[in-house]
PDB file of C-alpha atoms and ligand atoms in Angstrom:
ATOM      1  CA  UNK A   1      75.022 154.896  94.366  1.00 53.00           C
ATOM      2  CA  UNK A   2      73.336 157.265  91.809  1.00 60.00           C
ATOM      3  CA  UNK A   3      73.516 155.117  88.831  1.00 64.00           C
ATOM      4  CA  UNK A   4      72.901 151.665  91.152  1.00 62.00           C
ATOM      5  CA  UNK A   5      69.872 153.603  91.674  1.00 62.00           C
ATOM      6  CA  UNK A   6      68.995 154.712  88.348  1.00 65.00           C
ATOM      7  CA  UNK A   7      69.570 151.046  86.517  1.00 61.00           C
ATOM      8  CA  UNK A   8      67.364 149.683  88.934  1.00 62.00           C
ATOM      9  CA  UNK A   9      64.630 152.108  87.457  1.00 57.00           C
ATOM     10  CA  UNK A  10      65.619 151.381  84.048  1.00 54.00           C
ATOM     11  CA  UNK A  11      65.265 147.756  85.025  1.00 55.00           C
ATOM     12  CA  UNK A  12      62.062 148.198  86.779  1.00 53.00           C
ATOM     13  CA  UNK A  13      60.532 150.598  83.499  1.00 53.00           C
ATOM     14  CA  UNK A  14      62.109 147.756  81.014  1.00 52.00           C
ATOM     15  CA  UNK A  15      59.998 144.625  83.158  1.00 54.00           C
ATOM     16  CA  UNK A  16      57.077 146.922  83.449  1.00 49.00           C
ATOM     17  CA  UNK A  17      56.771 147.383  79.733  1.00 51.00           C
ATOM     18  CA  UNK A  18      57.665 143.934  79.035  1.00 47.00           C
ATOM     19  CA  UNK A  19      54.475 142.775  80.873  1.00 47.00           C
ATOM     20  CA  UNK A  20      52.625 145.397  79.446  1.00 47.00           C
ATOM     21  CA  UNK A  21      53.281 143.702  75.783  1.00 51.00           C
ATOM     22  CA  UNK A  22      52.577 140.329  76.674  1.00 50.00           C
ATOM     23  CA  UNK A  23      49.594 141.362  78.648  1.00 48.00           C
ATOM     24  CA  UNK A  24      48.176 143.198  75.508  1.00 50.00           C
ATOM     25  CA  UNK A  25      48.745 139.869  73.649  1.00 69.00           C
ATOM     26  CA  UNK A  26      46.277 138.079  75.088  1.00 77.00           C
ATOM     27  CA  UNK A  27      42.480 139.238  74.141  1.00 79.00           C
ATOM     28  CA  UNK A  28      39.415 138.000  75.103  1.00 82.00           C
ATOM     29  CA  UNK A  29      38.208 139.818  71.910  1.00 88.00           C
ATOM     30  CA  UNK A  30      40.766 137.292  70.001  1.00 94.00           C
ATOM     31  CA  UNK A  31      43.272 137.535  68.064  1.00 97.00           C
ATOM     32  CA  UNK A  32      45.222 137.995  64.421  1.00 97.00           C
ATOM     33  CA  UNK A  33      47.734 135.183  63.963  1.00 98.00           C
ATOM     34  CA  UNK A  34      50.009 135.482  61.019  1.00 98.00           C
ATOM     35  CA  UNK A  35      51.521 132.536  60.267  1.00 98.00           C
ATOM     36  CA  UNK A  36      55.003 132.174  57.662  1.00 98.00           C
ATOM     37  CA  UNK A  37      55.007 128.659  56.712  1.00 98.00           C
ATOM     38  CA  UNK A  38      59.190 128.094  54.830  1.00 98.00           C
ATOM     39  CA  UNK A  39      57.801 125.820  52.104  1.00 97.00           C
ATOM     40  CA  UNK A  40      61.124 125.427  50.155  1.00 97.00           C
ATOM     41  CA  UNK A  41      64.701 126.153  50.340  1.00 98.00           C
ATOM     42  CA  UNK A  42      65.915 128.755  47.191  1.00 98.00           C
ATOM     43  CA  UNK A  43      69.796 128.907  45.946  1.00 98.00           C
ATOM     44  CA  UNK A  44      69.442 132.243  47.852  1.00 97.00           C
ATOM     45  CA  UNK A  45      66.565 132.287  50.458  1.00 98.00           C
ATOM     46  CA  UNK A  46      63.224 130.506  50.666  1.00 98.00           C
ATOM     47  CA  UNK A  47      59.835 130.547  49.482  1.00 98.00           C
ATOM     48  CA  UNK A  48      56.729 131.237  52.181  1.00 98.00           C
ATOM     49  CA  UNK A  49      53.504 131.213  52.234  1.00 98.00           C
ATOM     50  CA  UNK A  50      51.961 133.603  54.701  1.00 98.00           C
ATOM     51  CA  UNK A  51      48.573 133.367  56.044  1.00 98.00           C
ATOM     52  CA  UNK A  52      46.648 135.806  58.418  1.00 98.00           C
ATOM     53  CA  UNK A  53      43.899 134.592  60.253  1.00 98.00           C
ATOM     54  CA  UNK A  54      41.101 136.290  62.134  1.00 98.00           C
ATOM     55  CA  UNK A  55      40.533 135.313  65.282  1.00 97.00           C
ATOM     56  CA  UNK A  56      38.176 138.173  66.201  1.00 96.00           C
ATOM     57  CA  UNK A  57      34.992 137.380  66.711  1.00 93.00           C
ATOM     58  CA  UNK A  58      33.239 140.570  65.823  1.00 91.00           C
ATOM     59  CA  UNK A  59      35.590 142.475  64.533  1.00 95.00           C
ATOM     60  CA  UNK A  60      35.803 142.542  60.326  1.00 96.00           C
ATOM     61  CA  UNK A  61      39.185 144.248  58.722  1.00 97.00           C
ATOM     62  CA  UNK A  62      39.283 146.346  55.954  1.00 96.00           C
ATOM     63  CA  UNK A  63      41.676 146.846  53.700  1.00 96.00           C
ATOM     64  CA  UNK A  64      44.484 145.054  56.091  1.00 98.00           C
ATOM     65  CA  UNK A  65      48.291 145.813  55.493  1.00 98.00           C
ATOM     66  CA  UNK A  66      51.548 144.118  57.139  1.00 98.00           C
ATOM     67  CA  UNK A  67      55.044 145.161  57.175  1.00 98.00           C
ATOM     68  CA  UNK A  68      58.106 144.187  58.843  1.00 98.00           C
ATOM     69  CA  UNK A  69      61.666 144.797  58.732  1.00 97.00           C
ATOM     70  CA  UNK A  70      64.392 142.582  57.298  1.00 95.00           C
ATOM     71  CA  UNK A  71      67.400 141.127  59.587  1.00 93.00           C
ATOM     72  CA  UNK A  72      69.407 140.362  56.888  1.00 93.00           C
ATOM     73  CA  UNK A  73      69.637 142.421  53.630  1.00 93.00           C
ATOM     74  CA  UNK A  74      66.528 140.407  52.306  1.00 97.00           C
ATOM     75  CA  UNK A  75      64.662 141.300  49.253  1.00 98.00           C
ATOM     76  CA  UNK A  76      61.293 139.734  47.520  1.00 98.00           C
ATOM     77  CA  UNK A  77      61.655 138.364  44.248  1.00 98.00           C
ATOM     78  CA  UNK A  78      58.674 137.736  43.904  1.00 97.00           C
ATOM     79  CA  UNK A  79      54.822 137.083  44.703  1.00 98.00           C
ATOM     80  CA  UNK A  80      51.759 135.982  44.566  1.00 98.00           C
ATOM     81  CA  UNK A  81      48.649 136.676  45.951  1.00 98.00           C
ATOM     82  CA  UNK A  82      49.896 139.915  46.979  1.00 98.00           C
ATOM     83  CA  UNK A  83      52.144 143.047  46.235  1.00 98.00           C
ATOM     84  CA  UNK A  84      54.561 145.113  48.073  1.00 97.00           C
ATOM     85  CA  UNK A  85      53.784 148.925  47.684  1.00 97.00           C
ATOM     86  CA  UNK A  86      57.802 150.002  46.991  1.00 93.00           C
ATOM     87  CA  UNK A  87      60.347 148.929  44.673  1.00 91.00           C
ATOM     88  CA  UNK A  88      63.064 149.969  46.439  1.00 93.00           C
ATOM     89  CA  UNK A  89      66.581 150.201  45.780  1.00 92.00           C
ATOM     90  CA  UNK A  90      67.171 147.588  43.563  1.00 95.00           C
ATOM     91  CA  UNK A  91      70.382 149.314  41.805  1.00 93.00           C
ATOM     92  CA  UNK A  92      72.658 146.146  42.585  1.00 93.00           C
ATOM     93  CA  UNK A  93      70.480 143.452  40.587  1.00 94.00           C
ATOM     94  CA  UNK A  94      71.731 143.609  36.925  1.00 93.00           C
ATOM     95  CA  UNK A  95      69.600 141.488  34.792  1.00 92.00           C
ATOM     96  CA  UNK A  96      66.835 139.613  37.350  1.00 93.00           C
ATOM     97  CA  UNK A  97      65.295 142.774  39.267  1.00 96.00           C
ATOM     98  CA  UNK A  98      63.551 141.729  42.618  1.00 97.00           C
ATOM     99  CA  UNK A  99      60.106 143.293  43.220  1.00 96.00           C
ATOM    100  CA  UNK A 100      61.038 145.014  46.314  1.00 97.00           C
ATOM    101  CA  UNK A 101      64.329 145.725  47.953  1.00 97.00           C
ATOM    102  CA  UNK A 102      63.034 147.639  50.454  1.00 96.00           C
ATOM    103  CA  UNK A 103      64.491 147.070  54.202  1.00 95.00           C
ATOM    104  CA  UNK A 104      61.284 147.665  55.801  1.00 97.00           C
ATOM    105  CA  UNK A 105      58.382 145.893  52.998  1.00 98.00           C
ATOM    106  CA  UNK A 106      54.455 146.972  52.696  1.00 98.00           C
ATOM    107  CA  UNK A 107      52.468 143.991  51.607  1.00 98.00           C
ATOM    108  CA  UNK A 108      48.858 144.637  50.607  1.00 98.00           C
ATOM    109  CA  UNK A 109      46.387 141.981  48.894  1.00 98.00           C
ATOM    110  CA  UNK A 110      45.373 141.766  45.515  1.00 98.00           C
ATOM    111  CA  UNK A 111      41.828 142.186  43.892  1.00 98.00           C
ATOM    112  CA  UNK A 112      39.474 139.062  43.908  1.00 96.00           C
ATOM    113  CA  UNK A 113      40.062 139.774  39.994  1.00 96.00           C
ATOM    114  CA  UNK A 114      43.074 139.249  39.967  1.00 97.00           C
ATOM    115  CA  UNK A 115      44.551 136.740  36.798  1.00 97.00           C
ATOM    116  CA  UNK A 116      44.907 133.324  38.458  1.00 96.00           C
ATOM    117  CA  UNK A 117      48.706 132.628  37.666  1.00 97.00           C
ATOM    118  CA  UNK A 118      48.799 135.717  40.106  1.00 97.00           C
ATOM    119  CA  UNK A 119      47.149 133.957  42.824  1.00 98.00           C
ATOM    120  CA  UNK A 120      47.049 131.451  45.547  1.00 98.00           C
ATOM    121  CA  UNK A 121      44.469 129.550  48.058  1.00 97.00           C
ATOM    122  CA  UNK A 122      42.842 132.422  50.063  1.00 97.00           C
ATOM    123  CA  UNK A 123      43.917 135.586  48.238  1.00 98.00           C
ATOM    124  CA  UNK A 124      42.774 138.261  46.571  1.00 98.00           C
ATOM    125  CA  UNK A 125      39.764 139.264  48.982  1.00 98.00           C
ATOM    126  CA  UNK A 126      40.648 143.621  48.519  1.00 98.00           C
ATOM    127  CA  UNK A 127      42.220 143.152  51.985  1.00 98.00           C
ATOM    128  CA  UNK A 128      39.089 142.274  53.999  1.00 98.00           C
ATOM    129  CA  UNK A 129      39.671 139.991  56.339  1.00 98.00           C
ATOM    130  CA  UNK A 130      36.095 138.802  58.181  1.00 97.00           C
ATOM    131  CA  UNK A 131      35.703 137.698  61.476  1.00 97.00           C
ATOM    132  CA  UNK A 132      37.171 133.823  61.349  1.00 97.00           C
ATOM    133  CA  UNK A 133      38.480 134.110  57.914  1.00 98.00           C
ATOM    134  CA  UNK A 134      42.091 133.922  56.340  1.00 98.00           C
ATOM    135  CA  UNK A 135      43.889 135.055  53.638  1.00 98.00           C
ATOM    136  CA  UNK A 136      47.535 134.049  52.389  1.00 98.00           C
ATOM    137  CA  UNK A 137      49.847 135.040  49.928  1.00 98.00           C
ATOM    138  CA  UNK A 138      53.472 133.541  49.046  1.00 98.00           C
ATOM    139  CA  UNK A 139      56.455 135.451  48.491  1.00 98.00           C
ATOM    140  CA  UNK A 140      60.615 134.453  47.257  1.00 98.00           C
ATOM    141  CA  UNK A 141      62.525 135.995  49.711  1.00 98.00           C
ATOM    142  CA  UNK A 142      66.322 136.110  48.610  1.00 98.00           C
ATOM    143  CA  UNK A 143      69.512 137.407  49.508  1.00 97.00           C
ATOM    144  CA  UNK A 144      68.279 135.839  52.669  1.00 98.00           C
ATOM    145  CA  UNK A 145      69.443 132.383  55.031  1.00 97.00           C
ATOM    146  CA  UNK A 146      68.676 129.405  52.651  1.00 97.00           C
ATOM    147  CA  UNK A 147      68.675 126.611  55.813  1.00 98.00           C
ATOM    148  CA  UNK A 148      67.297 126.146  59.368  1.00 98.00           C
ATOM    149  CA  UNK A 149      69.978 127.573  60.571  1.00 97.00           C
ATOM    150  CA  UNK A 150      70.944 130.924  58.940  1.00 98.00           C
ATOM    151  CA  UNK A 151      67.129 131.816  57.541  1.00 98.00           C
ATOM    152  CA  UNK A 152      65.982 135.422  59.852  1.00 97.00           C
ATOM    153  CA  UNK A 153      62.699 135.792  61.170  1.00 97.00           C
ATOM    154  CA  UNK A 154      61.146 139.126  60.427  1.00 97.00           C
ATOM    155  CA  UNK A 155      61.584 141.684  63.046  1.00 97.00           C
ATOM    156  CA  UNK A 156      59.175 144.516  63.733  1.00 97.00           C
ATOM    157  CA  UNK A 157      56.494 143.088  62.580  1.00 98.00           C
ATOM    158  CA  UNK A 158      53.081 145.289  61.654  1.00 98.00           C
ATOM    159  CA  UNK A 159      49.668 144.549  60.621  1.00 98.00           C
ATOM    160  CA  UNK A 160      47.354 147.648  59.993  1.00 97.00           C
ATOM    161  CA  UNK A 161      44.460 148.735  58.906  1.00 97.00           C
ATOM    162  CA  UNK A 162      42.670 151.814  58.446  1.00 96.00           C
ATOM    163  CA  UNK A 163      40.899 153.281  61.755  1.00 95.00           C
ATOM    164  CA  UNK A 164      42.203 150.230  63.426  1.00 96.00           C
ATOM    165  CA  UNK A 165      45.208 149.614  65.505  1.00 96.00           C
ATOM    166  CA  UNK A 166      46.745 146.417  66.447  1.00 97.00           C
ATOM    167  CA  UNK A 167      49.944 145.525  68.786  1.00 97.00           C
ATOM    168  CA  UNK A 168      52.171 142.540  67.706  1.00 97.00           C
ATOM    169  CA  UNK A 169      54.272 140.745  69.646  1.00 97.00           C
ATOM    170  CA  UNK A 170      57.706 138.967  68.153  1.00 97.00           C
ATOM    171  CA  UNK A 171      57.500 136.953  65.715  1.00 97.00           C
ATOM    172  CA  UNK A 172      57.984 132.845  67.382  1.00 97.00           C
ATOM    173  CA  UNK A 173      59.789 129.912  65.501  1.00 98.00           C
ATOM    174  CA  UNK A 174      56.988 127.195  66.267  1.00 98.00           C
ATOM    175  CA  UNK A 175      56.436 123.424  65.521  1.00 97.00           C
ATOM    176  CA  UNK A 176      56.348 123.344  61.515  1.00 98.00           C
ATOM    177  CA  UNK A 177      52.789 123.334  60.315  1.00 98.00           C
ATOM    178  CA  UNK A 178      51.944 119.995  59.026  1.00 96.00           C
ATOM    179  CA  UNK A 179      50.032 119.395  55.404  1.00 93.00           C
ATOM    180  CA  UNK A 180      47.969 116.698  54.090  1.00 90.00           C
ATOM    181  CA  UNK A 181      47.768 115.853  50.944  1.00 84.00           C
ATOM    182  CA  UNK A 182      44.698 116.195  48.951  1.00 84.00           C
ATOM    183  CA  UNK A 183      44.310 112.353  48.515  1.00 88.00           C
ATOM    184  CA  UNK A 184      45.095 112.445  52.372  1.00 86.00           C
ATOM    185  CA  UNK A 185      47.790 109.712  51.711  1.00 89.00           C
ATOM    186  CA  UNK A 186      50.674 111.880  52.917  1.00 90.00           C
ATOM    187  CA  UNK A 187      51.631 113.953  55.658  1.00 91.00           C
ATOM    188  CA  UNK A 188      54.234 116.741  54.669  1.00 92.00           C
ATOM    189  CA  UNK A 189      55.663 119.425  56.825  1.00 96.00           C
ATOM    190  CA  UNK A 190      56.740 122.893  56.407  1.00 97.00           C
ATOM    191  CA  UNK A 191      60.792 123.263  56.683  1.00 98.00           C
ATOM    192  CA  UNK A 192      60.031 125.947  59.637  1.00 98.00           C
ATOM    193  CA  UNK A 193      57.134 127.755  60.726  1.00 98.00           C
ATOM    194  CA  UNK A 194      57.079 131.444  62.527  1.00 98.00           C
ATOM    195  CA  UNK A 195      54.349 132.772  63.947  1.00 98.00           C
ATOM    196  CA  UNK A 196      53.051 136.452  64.879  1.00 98.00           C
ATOM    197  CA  UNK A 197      50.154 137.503  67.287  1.00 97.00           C
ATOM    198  CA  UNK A 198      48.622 140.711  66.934  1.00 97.00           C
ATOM    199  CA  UNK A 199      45.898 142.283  69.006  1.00 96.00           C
ATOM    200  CA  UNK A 200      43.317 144.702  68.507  1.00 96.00           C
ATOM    201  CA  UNK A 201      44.726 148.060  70.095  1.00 95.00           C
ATOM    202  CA  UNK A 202      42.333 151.260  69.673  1.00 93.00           C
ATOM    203  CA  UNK A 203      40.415 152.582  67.071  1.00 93.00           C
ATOM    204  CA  UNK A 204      42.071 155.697  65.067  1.00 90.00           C
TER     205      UNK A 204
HETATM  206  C1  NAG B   1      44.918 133.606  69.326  1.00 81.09           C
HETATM  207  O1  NAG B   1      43.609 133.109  69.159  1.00 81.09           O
HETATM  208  C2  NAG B   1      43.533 131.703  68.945  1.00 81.09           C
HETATM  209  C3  NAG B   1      42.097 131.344  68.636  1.00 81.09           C
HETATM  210  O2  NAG B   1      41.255 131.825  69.629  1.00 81.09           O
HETATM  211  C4  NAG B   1      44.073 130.976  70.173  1.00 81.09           C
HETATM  212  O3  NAG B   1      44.039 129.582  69.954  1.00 81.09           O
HETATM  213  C5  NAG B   1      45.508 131.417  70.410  1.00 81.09           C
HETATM  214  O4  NAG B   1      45.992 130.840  71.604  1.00 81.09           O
HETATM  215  C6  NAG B   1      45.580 132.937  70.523  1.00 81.09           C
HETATM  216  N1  NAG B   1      46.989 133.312  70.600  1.00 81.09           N
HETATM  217  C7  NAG B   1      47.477 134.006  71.643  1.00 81.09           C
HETATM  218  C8  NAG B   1      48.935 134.275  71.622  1.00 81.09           C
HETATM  219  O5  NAG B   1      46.770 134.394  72.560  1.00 81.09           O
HETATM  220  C1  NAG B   2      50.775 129.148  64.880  1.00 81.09           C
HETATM  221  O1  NAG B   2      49.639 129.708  64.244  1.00 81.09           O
HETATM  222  C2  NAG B   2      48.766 128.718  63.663  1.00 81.09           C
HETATM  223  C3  NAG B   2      47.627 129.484  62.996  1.00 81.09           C
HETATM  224  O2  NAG B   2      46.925 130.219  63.934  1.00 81.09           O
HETATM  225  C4  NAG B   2      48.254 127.754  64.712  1.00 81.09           C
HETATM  226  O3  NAG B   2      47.473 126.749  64.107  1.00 81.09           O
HETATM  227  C5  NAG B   2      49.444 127.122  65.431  1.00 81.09           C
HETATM  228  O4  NAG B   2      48.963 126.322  66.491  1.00 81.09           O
HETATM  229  C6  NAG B   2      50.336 128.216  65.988  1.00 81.09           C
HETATM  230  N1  NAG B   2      51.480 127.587  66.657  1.00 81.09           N
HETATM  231  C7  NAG B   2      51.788 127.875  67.922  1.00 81.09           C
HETATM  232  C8  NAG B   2      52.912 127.108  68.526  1.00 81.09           C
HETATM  233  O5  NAG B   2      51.184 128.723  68.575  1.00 81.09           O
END
């Protein structure tokens, strides 16, 4: 009778906090979206752009960082745009070393003057992110799923920035983002597309 009684708390505490989350989610202040767009398949993971967008209305970021843990043992071989704050553990790669084999990444941007075979669309802005704005880097994630099927979401998501605090949710496997071409001829699609929402929480 005891423990009916107690997992029936538990159960009540874990659908309290569950619409706690989701009620966070939704702003009327807006929103950060951050969007991983699976652009190609690698012979050991993918390649993704990933693009943050500001949603806020008033609200301008400064120096914005994300994070997130790997499912599988992923590591980054490389980026653009951007750079992850650790190396890592990279002991295992003999020859090729990955930029980061960290479990749990830091990404932060890259300087505006930053040498353009370093760059892509929309990077390079210090980290500030103004209201209605976006910035993107790409990254070549391996050791990781290389198909629809076995590529891994990341899981505990973060974005961050200093004296601000945001809440994301889990990150969703959406509709693939679709892409014209620049002579607008030809629709192309991203091989999946994930997406993360993340609201403003408190000032620090
Ligand atoms: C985030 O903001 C955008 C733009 O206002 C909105 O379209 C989208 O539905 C919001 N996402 C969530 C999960 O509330
Ligand atoms: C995913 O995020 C992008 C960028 O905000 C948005 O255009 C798209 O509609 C979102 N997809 C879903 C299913 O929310």
């Amino acid at each position: 009778m005891e423990s009916l009684f107690s997992t029936m708390i538990v159960l009540l505490l874990v659908s309290f906090s569950c619409l706690i989350s989701t009620e966070a989610l939704t702003s009327n202040y807006g929103n950060i979206t951050v969007k991983w767009d699976l652009l190609n398949w690698t012979p050991d993971g993918y390649v993704a752009v990933v693009t943050a967008y500001n949603y806020q209305k008033q609200r301008s970021i400064p120096g914005w960082k994300m994070s997130w843990r790997g499912t599988k043992k992923e590591v980054i071989w490389n980026m653009l745009g951007a750079k992850t704050t650790g190396q890592g553990g990279c002991s295992m790669f003999k020859g090729n070393i990955p930029q980061s084999c960290v479990r749990k990444p830091t990404v932060v941007d890259l300087l505006p003057g930053t040498p353009f075979n370093q760059q892509i669309a929309n990077c390079c802005k210090s980290g500030v992110l103004k209201p209605g704005s976006e910035s993107a880097f790409q990254l070549s994630v391996g050791s990781a799923g290389n198909s629809v099927k076995t590529a891994r979401m990341p899981a505990n998501f973060m974005f961050t920035a200093p004296k601000q605090q945001y809440i994301c949710g889990p990150s969703k496997n959406v509709r693939p983002t679709r892409f014209t071409t620049a002579d607008k001829r030809r629709i192309t699609a991203a091989l999946m597309t994930w997406n993360i929402t993340c609201v403003f929480h408190k000032a620090t």
